[in-house]
Short mmCIF file of C-alpha atoms in Angstrom, two decimals:
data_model
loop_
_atom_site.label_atom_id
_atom_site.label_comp_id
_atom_site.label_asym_id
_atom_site.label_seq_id
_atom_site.Cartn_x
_atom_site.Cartn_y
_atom_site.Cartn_z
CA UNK A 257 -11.02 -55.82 30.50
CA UNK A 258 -9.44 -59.33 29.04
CA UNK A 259 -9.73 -57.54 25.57
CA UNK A 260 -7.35 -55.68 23.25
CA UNK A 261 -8.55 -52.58 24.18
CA UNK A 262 -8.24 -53.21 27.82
CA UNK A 263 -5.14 -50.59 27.67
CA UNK A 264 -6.74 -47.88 25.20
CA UNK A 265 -7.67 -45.54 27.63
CA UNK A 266 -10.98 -44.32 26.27
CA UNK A 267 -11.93 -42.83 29.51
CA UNK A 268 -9.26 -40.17 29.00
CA UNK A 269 -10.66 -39.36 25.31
CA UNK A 270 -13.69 -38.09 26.73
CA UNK A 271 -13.52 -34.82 24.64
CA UNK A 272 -13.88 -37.29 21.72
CA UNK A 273 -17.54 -36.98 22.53
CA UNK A 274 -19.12 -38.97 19.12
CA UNK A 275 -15.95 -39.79 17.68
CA UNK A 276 -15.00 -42.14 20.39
CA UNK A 277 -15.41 -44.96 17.86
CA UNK A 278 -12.78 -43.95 15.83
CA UNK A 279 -10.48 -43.02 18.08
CA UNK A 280 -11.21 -47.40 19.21
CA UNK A 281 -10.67 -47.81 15.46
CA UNK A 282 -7.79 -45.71 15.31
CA UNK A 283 -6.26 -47.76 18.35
CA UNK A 284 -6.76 -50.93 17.35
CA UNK A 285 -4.76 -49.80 14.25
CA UNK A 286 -1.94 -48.43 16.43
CA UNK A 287 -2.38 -50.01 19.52
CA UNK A 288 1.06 -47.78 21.10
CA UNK A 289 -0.85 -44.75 21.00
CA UNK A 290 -1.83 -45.47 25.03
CA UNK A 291 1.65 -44.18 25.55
CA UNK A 292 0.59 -40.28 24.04
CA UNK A 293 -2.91 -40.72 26.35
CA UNK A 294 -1.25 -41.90 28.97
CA UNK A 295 1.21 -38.88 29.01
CA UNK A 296 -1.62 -36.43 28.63
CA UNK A 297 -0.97 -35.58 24.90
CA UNK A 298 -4.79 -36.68 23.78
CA UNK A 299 -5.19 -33.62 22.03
CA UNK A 300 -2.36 -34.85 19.24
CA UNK A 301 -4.85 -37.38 18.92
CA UNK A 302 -8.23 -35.39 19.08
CA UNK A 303 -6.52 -32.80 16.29
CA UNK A 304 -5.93 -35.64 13.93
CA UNK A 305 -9.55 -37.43 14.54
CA UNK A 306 -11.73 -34.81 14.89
CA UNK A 307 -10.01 -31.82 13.97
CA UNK A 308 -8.45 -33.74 11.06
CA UNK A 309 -5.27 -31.41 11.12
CA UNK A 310 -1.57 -32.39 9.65
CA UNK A 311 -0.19 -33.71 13.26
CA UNK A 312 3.54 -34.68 12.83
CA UNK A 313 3.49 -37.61 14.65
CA UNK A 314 5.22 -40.63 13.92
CA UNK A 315 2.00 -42.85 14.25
CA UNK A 316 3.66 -46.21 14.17
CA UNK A 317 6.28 -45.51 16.63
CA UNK A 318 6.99 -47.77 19.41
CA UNK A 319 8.14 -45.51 21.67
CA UNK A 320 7.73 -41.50 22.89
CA UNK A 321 10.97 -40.32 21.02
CA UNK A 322 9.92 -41.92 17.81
CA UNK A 323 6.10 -40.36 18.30
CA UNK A 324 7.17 -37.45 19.22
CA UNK A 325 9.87 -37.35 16.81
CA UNK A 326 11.94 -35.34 19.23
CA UNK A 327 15.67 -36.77 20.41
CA UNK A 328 16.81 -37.07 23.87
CA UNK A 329 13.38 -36.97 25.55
CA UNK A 330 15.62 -37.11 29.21
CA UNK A 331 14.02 -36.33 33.02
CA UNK A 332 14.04 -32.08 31.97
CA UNK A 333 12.34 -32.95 28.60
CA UNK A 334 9.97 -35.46 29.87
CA UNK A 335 9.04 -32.71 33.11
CA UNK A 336 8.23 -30.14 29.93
CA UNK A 337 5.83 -32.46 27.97
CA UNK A 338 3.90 -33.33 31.26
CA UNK A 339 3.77 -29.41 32.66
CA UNK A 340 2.10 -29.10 29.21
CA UNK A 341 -0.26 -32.14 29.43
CA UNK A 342 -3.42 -31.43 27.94
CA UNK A 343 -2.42 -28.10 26.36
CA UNK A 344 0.36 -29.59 23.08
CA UNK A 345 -1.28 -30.14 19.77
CA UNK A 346 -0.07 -30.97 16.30
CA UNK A 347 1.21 -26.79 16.14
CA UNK A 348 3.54 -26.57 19.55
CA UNK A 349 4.57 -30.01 18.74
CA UNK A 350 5.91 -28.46 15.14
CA UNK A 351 7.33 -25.64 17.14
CA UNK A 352 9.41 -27.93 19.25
CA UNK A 353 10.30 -30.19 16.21
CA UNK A 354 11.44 -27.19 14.73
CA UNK A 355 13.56 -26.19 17.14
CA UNK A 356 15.75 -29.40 17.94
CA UNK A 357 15.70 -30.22 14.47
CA UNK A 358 18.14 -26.82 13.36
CA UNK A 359 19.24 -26.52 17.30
CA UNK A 360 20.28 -30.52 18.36
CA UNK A 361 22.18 -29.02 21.16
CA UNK A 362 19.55 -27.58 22.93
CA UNK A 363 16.40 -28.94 24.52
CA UNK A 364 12.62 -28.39 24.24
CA UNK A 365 12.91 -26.71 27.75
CA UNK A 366 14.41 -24.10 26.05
CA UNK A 367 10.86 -23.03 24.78
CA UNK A 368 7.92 -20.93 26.40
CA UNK A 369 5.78 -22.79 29.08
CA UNK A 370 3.26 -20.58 29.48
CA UNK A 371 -0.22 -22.45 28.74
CA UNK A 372 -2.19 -19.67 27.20
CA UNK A 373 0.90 -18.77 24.57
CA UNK A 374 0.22 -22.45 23.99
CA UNK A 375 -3.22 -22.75 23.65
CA UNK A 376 -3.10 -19.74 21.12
CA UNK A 377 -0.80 -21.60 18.87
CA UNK A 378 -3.26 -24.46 18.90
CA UNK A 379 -6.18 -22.45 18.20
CA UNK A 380 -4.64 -20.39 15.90
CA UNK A 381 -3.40 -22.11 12.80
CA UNK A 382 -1.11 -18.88 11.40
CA UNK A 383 0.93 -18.61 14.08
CA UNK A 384 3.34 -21.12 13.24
CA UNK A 385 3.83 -19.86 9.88
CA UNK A 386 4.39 -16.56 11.48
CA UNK A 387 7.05 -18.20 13.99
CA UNK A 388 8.86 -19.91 10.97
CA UNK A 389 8.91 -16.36 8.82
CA UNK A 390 10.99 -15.40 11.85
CA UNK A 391 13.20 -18.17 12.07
CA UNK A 392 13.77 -17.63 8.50
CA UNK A 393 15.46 -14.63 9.85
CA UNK A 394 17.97 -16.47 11.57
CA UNK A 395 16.01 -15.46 14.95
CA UNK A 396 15.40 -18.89 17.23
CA UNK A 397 12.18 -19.53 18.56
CA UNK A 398 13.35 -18.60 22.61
CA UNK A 399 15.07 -15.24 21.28
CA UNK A 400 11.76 -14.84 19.39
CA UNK A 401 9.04 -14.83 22.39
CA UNK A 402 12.06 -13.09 24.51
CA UNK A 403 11.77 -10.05 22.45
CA UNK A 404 7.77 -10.38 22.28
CA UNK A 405 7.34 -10.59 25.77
CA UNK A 406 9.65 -7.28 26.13
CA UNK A 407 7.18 -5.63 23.74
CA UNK A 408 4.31 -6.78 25.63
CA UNK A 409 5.67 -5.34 28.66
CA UNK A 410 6.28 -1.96 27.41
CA UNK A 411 2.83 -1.77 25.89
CA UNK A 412 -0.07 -2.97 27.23
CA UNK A 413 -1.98 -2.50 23.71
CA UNK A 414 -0.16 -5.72 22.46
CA UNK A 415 -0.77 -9.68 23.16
CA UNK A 416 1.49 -12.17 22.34
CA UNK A 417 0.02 -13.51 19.14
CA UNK A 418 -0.85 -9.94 17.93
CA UNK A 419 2.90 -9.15 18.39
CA UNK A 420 4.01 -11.92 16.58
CA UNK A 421 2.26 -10.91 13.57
CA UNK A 422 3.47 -7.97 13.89
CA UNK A 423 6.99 -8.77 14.18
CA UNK A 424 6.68 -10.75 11.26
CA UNK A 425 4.92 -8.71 9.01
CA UNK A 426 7.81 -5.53 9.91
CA UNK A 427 10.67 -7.98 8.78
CA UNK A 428 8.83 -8.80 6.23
CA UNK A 429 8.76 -5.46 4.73
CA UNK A 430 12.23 -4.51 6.22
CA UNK A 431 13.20 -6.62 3.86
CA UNK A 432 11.20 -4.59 0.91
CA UNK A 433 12.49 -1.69 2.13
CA UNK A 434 16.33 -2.76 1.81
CA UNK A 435 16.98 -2.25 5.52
CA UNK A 436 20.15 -4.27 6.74
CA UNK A 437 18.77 -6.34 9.51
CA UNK A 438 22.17 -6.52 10.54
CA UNK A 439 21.50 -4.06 12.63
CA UNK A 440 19.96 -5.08 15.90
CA UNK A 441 18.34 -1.86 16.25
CA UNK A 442 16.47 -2.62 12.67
CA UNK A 443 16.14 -6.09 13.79
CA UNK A 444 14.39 -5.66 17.31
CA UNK A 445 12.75 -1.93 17.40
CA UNK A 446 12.12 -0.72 20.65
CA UNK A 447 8.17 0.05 19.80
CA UNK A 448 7.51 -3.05 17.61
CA UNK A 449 3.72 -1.28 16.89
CA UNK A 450 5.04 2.15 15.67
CA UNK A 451 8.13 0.49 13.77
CA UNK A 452 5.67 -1.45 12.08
CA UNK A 453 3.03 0.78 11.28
CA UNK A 454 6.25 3.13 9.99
CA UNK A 455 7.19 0.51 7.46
CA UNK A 456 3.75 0.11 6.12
CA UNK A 457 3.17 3.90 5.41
CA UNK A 458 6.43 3.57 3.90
CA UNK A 459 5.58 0.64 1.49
CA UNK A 460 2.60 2.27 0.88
CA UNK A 461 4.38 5.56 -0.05
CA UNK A 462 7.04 3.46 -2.65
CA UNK A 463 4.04 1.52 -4.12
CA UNK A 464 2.14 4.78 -4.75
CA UNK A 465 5.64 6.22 -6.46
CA UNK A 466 5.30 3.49 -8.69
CA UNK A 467 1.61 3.92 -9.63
CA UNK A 468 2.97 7.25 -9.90
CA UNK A 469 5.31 6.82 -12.11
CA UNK A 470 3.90 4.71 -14.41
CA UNK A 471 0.43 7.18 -14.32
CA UNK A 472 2.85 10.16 -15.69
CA UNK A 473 4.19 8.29 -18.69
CA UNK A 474 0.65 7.98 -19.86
CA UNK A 475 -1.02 10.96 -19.49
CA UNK A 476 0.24 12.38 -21.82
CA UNK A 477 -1.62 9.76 -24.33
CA UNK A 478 -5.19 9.99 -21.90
CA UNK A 479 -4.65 14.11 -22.61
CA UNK A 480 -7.04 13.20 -25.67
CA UNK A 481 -10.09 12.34 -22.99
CA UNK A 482 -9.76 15.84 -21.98
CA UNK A 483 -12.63 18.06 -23.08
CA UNK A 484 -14.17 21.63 -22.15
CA UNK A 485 -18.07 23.07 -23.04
CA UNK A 486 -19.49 25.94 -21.48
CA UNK A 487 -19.47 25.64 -17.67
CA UNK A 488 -17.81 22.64 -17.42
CA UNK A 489 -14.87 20.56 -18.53
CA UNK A 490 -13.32 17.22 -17.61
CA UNK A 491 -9.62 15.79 -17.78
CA UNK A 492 -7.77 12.69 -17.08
CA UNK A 493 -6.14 11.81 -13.02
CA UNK A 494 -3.13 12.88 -12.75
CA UNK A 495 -1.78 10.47 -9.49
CA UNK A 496 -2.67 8.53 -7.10
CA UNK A 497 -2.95 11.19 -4.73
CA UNK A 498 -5.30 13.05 -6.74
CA UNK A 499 -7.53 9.77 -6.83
CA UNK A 500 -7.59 9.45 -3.04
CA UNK A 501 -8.56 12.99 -2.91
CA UNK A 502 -11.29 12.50 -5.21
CA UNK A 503 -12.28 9.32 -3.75
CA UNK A 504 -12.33 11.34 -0.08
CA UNK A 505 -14.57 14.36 -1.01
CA UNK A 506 -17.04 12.46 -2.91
CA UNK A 507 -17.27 9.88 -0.59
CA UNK A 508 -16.72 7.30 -3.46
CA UNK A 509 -13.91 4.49 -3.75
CA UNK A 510 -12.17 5.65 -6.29
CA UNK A 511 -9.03 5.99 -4.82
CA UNK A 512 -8.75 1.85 -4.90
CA UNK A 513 -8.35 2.25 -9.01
CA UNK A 514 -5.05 3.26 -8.73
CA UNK A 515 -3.15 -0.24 -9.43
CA UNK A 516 -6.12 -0.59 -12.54
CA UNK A 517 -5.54 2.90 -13.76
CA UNK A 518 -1.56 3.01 -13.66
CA UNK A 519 -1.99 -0.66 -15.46
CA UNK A 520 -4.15 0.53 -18.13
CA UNK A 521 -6.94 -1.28 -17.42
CA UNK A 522 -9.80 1.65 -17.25
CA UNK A 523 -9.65 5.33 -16.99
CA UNK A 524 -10.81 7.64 -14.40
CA UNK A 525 -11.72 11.40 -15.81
CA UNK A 526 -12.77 14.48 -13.44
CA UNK A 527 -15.47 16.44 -13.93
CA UNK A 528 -15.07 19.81 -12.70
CA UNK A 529 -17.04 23.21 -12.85
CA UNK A 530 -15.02 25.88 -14.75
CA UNK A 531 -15.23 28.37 -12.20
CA UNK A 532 -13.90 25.49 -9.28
CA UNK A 533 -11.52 23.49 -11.05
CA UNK A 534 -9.79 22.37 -7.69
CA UNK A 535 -13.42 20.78 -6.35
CA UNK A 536 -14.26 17.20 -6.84
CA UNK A 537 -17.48 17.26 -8.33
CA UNK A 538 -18.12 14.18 -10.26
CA UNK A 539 -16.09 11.50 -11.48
CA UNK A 540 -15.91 9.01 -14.22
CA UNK A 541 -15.13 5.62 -15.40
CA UNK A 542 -14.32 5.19 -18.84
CA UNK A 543 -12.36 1.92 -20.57
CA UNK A 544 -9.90 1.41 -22.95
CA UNK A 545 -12.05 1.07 -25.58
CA UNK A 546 -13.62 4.66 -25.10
CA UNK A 547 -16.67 3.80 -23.48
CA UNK A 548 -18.40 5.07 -20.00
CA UNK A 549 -18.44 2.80 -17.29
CA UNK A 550 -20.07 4.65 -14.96
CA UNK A 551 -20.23 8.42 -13.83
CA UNK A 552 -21.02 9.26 -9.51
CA UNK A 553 -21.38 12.37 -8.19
CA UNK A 554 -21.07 12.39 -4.13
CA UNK A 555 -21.60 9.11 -2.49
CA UNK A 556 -22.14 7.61 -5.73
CA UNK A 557 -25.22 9.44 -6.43
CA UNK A 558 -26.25 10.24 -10.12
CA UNK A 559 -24.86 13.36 -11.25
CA UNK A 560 -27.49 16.64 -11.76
CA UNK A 561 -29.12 16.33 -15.60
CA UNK A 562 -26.67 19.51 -16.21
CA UNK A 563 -24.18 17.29 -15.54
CA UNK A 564 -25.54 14.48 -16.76
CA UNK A 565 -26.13 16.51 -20.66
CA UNK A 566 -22.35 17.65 -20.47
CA UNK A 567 -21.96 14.26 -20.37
CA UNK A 568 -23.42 13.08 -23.25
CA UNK A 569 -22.44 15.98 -25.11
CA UNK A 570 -18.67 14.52 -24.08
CA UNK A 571 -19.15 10.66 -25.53
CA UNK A 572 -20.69 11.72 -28.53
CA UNK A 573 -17.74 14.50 -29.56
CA UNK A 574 -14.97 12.98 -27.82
CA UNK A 575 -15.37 8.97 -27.20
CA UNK A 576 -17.10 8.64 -30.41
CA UNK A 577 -14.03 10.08 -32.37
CA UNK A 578 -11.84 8.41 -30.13
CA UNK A 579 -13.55 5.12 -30.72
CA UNK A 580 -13.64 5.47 -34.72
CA UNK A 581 -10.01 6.43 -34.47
CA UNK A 582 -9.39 2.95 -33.09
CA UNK A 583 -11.64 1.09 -35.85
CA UNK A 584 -9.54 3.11 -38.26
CA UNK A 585 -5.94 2.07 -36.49
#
């Protein structure tokens, strides 16, 4: 008392545990920072001194507008911000900035008061990309957790930050998949989980036409790693579905060497027994330059020394041709 941080209101900072100090230091810096305590918005404070976030907070502000940085704090506004007391940080307070800043007619009552939504936006720092992704889509931030809370209601499965990732990620590939999100049905699917899930298999299914496509215009060219000797023979993948396949029964990962196959970048080659040419039976991994990466039988085990001499009998009459073919090119 008598001093100049009579009005600082340290007692309410009590969260600030050890960093009490420089939240004194921070006050005596900006001594109009009583007015956030005071209104129960500490944890603005406690996000950018302990937490050290990005909090968009007008620090040398003389009054809660210019803090806050949000117009026309009125009675309704003001009513909002102390329901919330205790429960805003640097995210929500982006949320509502957002908001007035491409709405100025409306008001931050407008938005969600629910305190757990709230406190999940605060703990979780990807949220409010998420929300933006979807404002991005023309979508404003009360027609946003209207929706969500519709698709929470319908399935029981979902929580509101698990839906919003959702919803985001969907549009997202709507987007991919050329769908005109003019249509409200497109826009706000009636089972956000299986609409979403529908796209990705999708996505999935265009990316592996791709790989596909770009396998089949060199196979012909990885034809030459094909070879045959008594009961065995090996050959090139064909697509990505054969590598999945392979990857599946061997219990191996080849099936993730698609992208690095279709690109090029190594070569995967089958080993099969003559009389079961349809049966995974050991794979290999051979690079550009003609030269065995590895070879895994199932669960990456090492192949049986029959195997393992058909093998060997395969670098030295096929790779090693192949690579003096490329010292001759």
């Amino acid at each position: 008392k008598g001093t100049c941080l009579e009005h600082c209101q340290a007692d309410y900072m009590i969260e600030l545990d050890g960093d009490i100090v420089k939240y004194l230091e921070f006050y005596l810096k900006h001594p109009k920072t009583e007015l956030i305590v005071k209104n129960g918005l500490s944890r603005l404070i406690v996000d950018k001194i302990v937490e050290k976030k990005k909090v968009a907070v007008n620090w040398r502000a003389q009054t809660m507008t210019g803090f806050l940085r949000l117009p026309h704090l009125g009675r309704k506004e003001k009513q909002y911000l102390k329901e919330l007391a205790g429960y805003i940080g640097g995210n929500w307070l982006s949320v509502m900035q957002d908001y007035v800043t491409g709405h100025p007619e409306r008001s931050i009552t407008d938005l969600p008061s629910d305190h757990s939504l709230i406190n999940e936006f605060e703990i979780r720092d990807n949220l409010l990309g998420r929300l933006r992704a979807i404002n991005g889509y023309g979508i404003t931030t009360p027609k946003v957790f209207k929706y969500l809370g519709s698709c929470i209601k319908s399935s029981r499965r979902l929580n509101m930050s698990d839906a919003l990732i959702y919803w985001s990620d969907y549009l997202d590939s709507a987007v991919q998949l050329e769908l005109d999100l003019r249509d409200t049905a497109i826009m706000y699917p009636n089972n956000l989980k299986r609409a979403h899930d529908n796209l990705v298999s999708q996505l999935k299914l265009r990316a592996n036409e791709l790989l596909d496509k770009k396998i089949a215009e060199t196979l012909e060219n990885r034809e030459k790693l094909s070879y045959q000797s008594g009961k065995y023979f090996c050959r090139p993948a064909k697509d990505t579905e054969e590598l999945v396949a392979e990857g599946s029964a061997l219990h191996h990962c080849v099936g993730t060497y698609a992208e690095k196959y279709a690109a090029g970048k190594t070569n995967i080659v089958f080993v099969r027994a003559m009389e079961a040419p349809d049966d995974p039976l050991v794979t290999m991994e051979i690079s550009p330059e003609n030269e065995v990466i590895q070879v895994r039988a199932d669960r990456n085990r090492t192949p049986e020394p029959e195997i393992l001499a058909f093998v060997e009998e395969y670098k030295a009459k096929v790779l090693a041709n192949l690579r003096k073919g490329r010292k001759a090119a």
